[in-house]
Every structure is written in C-alpha cells, then in structure tokens.
mmCIF file of C-alpha atoms and ligand atoms in Angstrom:
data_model
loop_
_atom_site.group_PDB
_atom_site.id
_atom_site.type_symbol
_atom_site.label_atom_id
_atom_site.label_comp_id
_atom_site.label_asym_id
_atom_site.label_seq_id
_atom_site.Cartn_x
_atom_site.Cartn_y
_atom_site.Cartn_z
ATOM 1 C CA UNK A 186 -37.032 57.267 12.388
ATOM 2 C CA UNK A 187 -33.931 56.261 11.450
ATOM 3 C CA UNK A 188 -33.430 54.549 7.966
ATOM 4 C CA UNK A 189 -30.513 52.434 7.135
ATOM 5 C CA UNK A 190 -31.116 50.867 3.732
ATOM 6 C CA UNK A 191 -27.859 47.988 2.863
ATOM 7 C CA UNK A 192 -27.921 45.663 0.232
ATOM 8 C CA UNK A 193 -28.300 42.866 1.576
ATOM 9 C CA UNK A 194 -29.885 40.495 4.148
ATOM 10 C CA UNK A 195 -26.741 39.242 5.515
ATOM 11 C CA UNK A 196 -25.413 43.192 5.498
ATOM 12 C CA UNK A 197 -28.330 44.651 7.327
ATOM 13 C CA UNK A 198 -28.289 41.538 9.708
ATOM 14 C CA UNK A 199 -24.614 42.483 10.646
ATOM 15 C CA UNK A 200 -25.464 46.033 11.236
ATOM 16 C CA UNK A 201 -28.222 45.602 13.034
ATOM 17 C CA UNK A 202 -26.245 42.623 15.622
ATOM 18 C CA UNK A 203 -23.392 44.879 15.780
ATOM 19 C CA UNK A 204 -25.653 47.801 17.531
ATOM 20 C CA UNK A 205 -27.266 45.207 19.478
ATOM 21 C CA UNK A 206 -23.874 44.002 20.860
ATOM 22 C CA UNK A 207 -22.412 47.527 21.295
ATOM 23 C CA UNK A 208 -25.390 47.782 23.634
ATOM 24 C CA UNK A 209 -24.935 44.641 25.270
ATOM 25 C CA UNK A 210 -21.020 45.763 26.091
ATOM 26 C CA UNK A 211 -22.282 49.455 27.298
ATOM 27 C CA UNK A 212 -24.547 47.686 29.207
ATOM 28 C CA UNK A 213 -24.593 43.962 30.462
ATOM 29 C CA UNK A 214 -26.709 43.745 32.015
ATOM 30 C CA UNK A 215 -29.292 45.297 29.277
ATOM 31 C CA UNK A 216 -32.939 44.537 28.904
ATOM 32 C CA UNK A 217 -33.223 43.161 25.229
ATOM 33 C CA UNK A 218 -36.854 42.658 23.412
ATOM 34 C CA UNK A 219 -36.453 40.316 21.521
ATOM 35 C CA UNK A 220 -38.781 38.958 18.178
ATOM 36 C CA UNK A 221 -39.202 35.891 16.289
ATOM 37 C CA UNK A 222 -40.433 35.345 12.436
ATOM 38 C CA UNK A 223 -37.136 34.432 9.814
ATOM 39 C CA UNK A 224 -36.416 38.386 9.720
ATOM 40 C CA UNK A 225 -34.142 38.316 12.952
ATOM 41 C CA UNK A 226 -32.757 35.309 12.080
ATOM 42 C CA UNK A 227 -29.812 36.763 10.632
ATOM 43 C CA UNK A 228 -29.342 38.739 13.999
ATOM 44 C CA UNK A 229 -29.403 35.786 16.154
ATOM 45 C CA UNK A 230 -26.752 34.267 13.709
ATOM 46 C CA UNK A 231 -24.220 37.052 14.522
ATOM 47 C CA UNK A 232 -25.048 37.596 17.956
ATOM 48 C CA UNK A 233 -24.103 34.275 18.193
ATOM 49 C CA UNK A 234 -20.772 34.550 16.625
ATOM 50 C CA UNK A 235 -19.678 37.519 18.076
ATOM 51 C CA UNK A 236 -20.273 35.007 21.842
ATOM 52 C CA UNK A 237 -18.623 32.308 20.463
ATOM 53 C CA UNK A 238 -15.696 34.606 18.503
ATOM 54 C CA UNK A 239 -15.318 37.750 20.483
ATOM 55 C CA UNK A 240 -16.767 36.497 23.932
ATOM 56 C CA UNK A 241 -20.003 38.732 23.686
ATOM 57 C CA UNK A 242 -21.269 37.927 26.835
ATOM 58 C CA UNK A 243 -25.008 37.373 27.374
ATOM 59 C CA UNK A 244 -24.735 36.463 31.542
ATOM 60 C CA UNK A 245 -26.397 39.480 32.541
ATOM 61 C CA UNK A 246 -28.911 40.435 30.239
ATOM 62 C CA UNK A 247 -32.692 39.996 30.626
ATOM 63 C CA UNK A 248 -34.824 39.075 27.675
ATOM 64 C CA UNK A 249 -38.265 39.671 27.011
ATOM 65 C CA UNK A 250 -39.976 38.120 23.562
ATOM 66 C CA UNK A 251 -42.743 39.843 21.735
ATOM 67 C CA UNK A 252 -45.331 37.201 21.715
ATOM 68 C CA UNK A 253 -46.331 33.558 21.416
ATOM 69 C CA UNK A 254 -49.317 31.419 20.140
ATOM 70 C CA UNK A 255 -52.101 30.736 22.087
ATOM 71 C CA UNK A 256 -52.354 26.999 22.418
ATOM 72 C CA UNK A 257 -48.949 26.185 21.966
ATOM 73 C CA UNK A 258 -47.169 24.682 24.736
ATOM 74 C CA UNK A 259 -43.235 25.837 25.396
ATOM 75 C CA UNK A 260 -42.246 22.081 24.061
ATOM 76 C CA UNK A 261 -44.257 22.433 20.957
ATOM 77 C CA UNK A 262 -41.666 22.588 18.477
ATOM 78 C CA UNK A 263 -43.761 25.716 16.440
ATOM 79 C CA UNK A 264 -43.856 27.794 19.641
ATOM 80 C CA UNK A 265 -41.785 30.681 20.154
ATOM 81 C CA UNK A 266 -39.974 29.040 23.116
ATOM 82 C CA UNK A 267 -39.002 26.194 20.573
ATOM 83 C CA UNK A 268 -37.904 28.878 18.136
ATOM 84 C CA UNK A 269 -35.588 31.109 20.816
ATOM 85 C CA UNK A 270 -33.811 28.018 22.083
ATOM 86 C CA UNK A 271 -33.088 26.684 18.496
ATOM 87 C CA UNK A 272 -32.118 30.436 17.168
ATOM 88 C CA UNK A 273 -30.372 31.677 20.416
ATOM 89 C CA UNK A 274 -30.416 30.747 23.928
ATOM 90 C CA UNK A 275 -29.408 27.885 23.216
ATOM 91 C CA UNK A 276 -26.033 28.713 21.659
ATOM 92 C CA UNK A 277 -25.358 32.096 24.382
ATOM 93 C CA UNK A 278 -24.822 32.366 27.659
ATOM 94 C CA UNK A 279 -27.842 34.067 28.608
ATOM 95 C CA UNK A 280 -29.324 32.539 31.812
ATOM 96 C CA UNK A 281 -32.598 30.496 31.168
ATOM 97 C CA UNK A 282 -34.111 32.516 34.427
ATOM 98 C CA UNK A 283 -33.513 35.578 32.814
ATOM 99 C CA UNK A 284 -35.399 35.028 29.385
ATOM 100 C CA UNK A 285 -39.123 35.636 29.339
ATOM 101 C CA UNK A 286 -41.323 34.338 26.383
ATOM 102 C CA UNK A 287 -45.200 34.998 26.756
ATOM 103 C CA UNK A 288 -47.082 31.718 27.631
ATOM 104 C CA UNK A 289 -49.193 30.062 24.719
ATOM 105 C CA UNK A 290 -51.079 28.371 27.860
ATOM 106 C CA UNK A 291 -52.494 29.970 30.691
ATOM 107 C CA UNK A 292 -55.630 29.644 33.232
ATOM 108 C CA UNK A 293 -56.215 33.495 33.166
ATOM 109 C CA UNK A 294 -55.019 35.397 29.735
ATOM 110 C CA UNK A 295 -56.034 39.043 31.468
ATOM 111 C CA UNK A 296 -54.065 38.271 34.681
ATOM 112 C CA UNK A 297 -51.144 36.477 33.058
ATOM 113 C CA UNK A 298 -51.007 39.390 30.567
ATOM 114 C CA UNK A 299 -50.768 42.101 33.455
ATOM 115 C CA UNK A 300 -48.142 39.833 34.964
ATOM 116 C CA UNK A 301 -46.159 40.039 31.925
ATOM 117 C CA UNK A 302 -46.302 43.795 31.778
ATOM 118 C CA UNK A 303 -45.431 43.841 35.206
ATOM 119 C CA UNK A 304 -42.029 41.744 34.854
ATOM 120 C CA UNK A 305 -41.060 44.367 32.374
ATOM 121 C CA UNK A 306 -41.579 47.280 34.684
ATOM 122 C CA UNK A 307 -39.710 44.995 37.489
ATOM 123 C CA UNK A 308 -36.802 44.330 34.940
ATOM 124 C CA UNK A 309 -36.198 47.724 34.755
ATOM 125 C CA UNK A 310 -38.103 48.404 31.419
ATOM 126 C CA UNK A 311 -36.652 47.112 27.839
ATOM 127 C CA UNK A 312 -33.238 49.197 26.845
ATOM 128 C CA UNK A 313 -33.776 47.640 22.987
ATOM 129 C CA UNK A 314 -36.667 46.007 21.717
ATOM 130 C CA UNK A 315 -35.811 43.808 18.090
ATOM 131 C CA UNK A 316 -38.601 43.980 15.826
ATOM 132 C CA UNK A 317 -39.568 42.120 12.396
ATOM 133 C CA UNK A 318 -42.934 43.302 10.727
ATOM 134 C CA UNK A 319 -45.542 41.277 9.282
ATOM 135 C CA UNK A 320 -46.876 42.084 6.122
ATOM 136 C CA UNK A 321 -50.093 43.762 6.843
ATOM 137 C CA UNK A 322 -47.650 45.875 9.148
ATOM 138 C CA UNK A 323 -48.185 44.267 12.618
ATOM 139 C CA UNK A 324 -45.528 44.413 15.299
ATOM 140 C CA UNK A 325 -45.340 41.343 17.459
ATOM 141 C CA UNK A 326 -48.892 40.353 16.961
ATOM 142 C CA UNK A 327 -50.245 43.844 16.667
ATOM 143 C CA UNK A 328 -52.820 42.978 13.851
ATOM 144 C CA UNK A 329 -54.336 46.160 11.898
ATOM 145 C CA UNK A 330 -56.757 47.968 13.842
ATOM 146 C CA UNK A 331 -55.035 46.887 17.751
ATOM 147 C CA UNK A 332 -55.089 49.952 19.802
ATOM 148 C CA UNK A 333 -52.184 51.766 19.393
ATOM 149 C CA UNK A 334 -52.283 52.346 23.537
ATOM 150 C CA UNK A 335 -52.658 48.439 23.739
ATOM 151 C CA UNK A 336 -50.636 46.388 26.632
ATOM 152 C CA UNK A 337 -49.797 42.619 26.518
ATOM 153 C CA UNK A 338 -52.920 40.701 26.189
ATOM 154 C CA UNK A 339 -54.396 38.363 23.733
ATOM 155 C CA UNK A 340 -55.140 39.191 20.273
ATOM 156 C CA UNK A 341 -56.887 37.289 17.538
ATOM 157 C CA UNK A 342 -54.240 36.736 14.375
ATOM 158 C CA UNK A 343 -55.963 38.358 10.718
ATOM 159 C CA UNK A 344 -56.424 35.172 7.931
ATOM 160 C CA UNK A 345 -53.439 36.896 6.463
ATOM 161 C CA UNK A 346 -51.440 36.150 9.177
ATOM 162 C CA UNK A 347 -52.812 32.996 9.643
ATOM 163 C CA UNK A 348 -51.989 32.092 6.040
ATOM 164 C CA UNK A 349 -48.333 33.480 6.417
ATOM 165 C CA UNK A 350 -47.718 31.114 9.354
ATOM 166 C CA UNK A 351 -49.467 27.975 7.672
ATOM 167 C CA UNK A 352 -46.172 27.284 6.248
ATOM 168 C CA UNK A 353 -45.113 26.004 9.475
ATOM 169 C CA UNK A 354 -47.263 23.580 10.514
ATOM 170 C CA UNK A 355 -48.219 20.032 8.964
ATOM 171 C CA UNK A 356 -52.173 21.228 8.656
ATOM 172 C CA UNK A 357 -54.031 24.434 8.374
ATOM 173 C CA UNK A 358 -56.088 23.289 11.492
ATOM 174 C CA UNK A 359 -53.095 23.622 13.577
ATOM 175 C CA UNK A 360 -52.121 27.097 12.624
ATOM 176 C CA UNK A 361 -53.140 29.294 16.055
ATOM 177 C CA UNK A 362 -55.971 31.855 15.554
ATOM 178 C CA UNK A 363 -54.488 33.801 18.435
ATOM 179 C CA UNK A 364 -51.578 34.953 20.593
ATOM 180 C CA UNK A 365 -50.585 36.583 22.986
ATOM 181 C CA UNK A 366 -48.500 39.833 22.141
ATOM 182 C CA UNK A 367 -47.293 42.747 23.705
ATOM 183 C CA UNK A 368 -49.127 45.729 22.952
ATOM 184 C CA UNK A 369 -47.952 48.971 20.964
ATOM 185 C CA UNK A 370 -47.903 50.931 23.813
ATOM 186 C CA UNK A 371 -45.334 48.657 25.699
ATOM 187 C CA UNK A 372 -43.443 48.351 22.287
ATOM 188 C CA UNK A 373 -43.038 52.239 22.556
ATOM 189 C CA UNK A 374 -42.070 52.004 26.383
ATOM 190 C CA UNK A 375 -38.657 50.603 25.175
ATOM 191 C CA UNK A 376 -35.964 52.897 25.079
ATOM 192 C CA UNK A 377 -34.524 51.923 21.775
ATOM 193 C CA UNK A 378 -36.306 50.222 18.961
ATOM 194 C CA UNK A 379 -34.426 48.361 15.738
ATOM 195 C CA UNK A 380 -36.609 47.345 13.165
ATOM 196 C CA UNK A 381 -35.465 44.366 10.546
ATOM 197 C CA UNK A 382 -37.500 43.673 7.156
ATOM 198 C CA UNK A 383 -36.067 42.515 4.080
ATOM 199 C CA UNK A 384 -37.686 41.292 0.773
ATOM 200 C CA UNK A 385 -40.679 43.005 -1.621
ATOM 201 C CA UNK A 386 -42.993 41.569 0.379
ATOM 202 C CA UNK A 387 -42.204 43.856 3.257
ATOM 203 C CA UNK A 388 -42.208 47.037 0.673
ATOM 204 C CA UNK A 389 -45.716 48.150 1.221
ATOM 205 C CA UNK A 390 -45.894 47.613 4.848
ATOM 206 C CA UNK A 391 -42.293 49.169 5.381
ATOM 207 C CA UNK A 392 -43.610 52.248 2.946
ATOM 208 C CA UNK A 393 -47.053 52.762 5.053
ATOM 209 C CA UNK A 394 -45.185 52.451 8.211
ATOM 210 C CA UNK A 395 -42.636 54.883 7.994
ATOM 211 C CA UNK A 396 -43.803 57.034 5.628
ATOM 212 C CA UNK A 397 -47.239 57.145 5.698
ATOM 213 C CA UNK A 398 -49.556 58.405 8.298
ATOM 214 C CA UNK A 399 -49.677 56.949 12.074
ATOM 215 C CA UNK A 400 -52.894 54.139 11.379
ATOM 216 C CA UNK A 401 -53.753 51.667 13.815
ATOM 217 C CA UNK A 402 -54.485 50.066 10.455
ATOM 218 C CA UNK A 403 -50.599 49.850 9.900
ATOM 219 C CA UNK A 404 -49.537 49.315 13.732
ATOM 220 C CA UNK A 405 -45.844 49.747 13.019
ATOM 221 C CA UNK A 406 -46.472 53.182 11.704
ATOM 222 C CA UNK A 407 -47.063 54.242 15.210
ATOM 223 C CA UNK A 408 -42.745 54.014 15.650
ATOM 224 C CA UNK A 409 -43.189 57.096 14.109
ATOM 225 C CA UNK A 410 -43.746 58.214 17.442
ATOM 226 C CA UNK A 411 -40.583 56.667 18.882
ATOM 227 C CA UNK A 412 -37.865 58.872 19.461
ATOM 228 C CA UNK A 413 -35.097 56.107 19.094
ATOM 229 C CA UNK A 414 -36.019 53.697 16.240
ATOM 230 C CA UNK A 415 -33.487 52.665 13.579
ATOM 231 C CA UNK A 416 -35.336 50.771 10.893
ATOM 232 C CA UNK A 417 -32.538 48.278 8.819
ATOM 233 C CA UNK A 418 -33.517 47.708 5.462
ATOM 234 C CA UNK A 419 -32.631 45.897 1.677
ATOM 235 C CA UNK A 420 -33.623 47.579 -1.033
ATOM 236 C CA UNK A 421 -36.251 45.266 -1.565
ATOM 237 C CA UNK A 422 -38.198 46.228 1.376
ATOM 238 C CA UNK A 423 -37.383 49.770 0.821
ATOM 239 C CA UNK A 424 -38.075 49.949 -2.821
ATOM 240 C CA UNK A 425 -41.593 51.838 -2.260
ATOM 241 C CA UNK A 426 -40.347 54.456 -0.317
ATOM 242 C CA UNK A 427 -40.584 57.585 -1.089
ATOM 243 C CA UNK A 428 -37.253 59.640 0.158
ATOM 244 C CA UNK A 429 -34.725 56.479 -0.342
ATOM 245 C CA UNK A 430 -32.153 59.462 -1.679
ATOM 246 C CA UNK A 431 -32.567 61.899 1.348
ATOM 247 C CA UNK A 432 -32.064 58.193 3.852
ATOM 248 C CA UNK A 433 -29.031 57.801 1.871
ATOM 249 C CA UNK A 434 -27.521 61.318 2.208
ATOM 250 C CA UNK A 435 -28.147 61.179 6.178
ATOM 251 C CA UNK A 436 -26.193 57.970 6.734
ATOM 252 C CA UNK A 437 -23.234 59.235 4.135
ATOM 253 C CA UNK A 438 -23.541 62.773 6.529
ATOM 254 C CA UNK A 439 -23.907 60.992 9.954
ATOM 255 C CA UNK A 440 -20.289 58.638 8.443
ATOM 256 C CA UNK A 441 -18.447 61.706 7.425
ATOM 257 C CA UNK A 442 -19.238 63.337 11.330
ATOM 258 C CA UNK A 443 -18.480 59.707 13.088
ATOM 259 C CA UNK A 444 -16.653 57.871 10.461
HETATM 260 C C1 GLP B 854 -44.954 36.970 13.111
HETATM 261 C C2 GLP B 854 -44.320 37.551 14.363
HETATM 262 C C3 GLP B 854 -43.768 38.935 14.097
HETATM 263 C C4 GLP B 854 -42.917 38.913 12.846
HETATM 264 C C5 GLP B 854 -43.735 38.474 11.671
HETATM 265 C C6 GLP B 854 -42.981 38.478 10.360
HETATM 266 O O1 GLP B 854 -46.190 37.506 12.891
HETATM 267 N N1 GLP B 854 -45.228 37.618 15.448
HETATM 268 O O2 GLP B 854 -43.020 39.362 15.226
HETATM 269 O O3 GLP B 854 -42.376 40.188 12.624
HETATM 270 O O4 GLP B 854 -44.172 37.139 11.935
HETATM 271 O O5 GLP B 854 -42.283 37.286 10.197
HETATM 272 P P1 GLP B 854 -41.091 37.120 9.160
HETATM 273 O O6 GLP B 854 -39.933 37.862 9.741
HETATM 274 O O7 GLP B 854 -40.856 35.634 9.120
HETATM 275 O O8 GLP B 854 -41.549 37.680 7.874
#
C-alpha cells in the first residue's frame, strides 16, 4: 500500500482528483468506482473544476458506485443517487446511461445483486475504484466481520454505522438498517484502488487497516492484499500509524526519481 500523508483535506483532495483525472485522460473511456460519505467530497469538487477549467472530459467513462440504502428510492434526497447527482453528475459530462448506483429498491436483492456484479464484468471491470472508510473500517458497506470473498449483495449496517448516518435524516427511524454494497472481493477486482480519510476519527481504523493484520473485523485491511492501492491521508487520520517517517521518506524518494 501506498501512503501519501498531506496536510490537509483540501491538499489530499487535490492529489487524489489529479490521479483520478490523469487516468481519465490515459483512458476515456475508464471504468471509475466511485464512493459516497463527505470524504470524497473534496474529489468530486476538483474533478469538477478540472471539467469546467481544463475540459476534463467525463463522455466516455463508466461509473459504478459502491453501495446504496436499502429502502431508499433514487428520488429520496438521502440516497446515494441524490448524493452523486448533487456532488457530480450533475455538474460533468458523464452520460446518465453510463453511471450505475446500486438500487435501494428491488423485487429480488440476490438476483439484482448478481446483476450488478455482472454489469461490472460487462463494463470491462473497474480501472479505479474511490474509496472513503467508515470508522469501524468498512469499505462501501463492508461492516466488520463481511466475508472478505463477499460479492454485491445486501448487508445489514452495525448501530455504529447506523448512528454515524443518523445525522442525515430528520428521525432515527428513518436511518436504513441495510444496504446494498459491493463486496470486498469485487472491491479487490479493481485494478487500481485510492483510498481518502481525513480527521482523528479515521486514525484507528486507518492504523488497523493498513498496518495491522488482514481482519474481516477491519474489512479495509484486506487492501493489504491489493497490489495497486494508494491510501491519501491528513495527519489526523494518520496520526496512529506506526511508520509515518518511513511513508514520508518513500514519497520524498519516489519525487527525487520522478520529480
Ligand atoms: C458510508 C459509506 C462509505 C463511506 C463511509 C464514511 O458508510 N457507505 O462508503 O466511506 O460512509 O463516510 P464519511 O466519508 O462521511 O466519513
């Protein structure tokens, strides 16, 4: 894992957007994962910029989101389809055919989850999947203790979680109990993963998950796995780690080789 610590939110948001849109221009028509949560927020707001500034151009990509609420309809403003159309599709040129958000609805959860999995594997596979993490270290909606050879299919959210998101709604009985997320395993399928926490209430899930050992109890840890994962800190979030010096030498190295 790659470990890019910056000193700020806004800092680590632009580094992290500019690899995404170096991507995009090697590629365009890339397969981008994309997450919700405030942590990518930043992200969106360069991406965007860098369209409206530098003509970043967002015709050809595919997107595929992490996960969504069960329950939640694409018009319910708390949904994840609300949240991608506020934070981005709305303001790029990405085609609304070629965006894929898990459905908070569905008839058949086991068949619409397979279907999901399947458009990925039609797509072409994800080239870059975005990630935030959650404080008891999920990824999408990977609670502690999900499989770490899980697929897309529902999962039940931990009170944690629940309580995190409560902020959100108007009352606790509308907060979702579950979603539906991708799984680990077709987290680790994409080809490129970028990781965004910032804040000390990320530390100890940021410290377990790259440091510690691979624990379906910490589902992010299992990145460790990942050959291509660049995790974009503040020192907040990467105050309990243990090698911060060693991260630092590695990016002043890797600057001094490709400056
Ligand atoms: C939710 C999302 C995750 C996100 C997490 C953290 O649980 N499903 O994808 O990483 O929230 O959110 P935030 O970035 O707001 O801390």
């Amino acid at each position: 894992m790659r470990v890019v610590i910056k000193d700020s939110y806004q800092i680590l948001s632009v580094a992290a957007a500019a690899e995404v849109a170096q991507a995009v221009r090697a590629k365009p028509n890339l397969v981008l994962g994309l997450a919700t949560g405030s942590s990518p927020l930043g992200i969106y707001q360069e991406l965007i910029r860098l369209h409206r500034v530098e003509g970043l151009d967002f015709s050809q990509v595919t997107t595929f989101n992490l996960d969504e609420y069960v329950g939640l309809a694409p018009d319910h403003p708390q949904s994840y389809h609300a949240f991608m159309r506020e934070h981005l599709f709305q303001h790029i040129n990405v085609p609304a055919e070629r965006t894929h958000v898990p459905v908070g609805i569905s008839e058949d959860y086991v068949a619409y989850c397979r279907s999901y999995e399947e458009q990925i594997c039609a797509a072409g596979g994800i080239d870059l999947q975005l990630l935030g993490i959650g404080r008891d270290g999920h990824i999408g909606f990977n609670e502690p203790g999900s499989s770490l050879g899980s697929r897309t299919r529902l999962k039940t959210l931990t009170a944690q979680t629940i309580e995190d998101n409560a902020r959100f709604f108007d009352h606790p009985e509308e907060v979702p109990r579950f979603a539906v997320t991708m799984g680990v395993a077709t987290i680790l399928d994409a080809r490129r993963v970028l990781l965004v926490a910032s804040g000390k209430k990320k530390a100890k899930a940021i410290a377990r998950s790259v440091e510690g050992p691979i624990s379906s109890m910490w589902t992010a840890s299992a990145l460790q796995l990942h050959a291509d994962t660049t995790v974009f800190l503040d020192h907040k979030a990467a105050r309990k780690l243990t090698q911060l010096e060693y991260y630092h030498w590695i990016e002043q190295q890797a600057a001094e080789v490709s400056p």
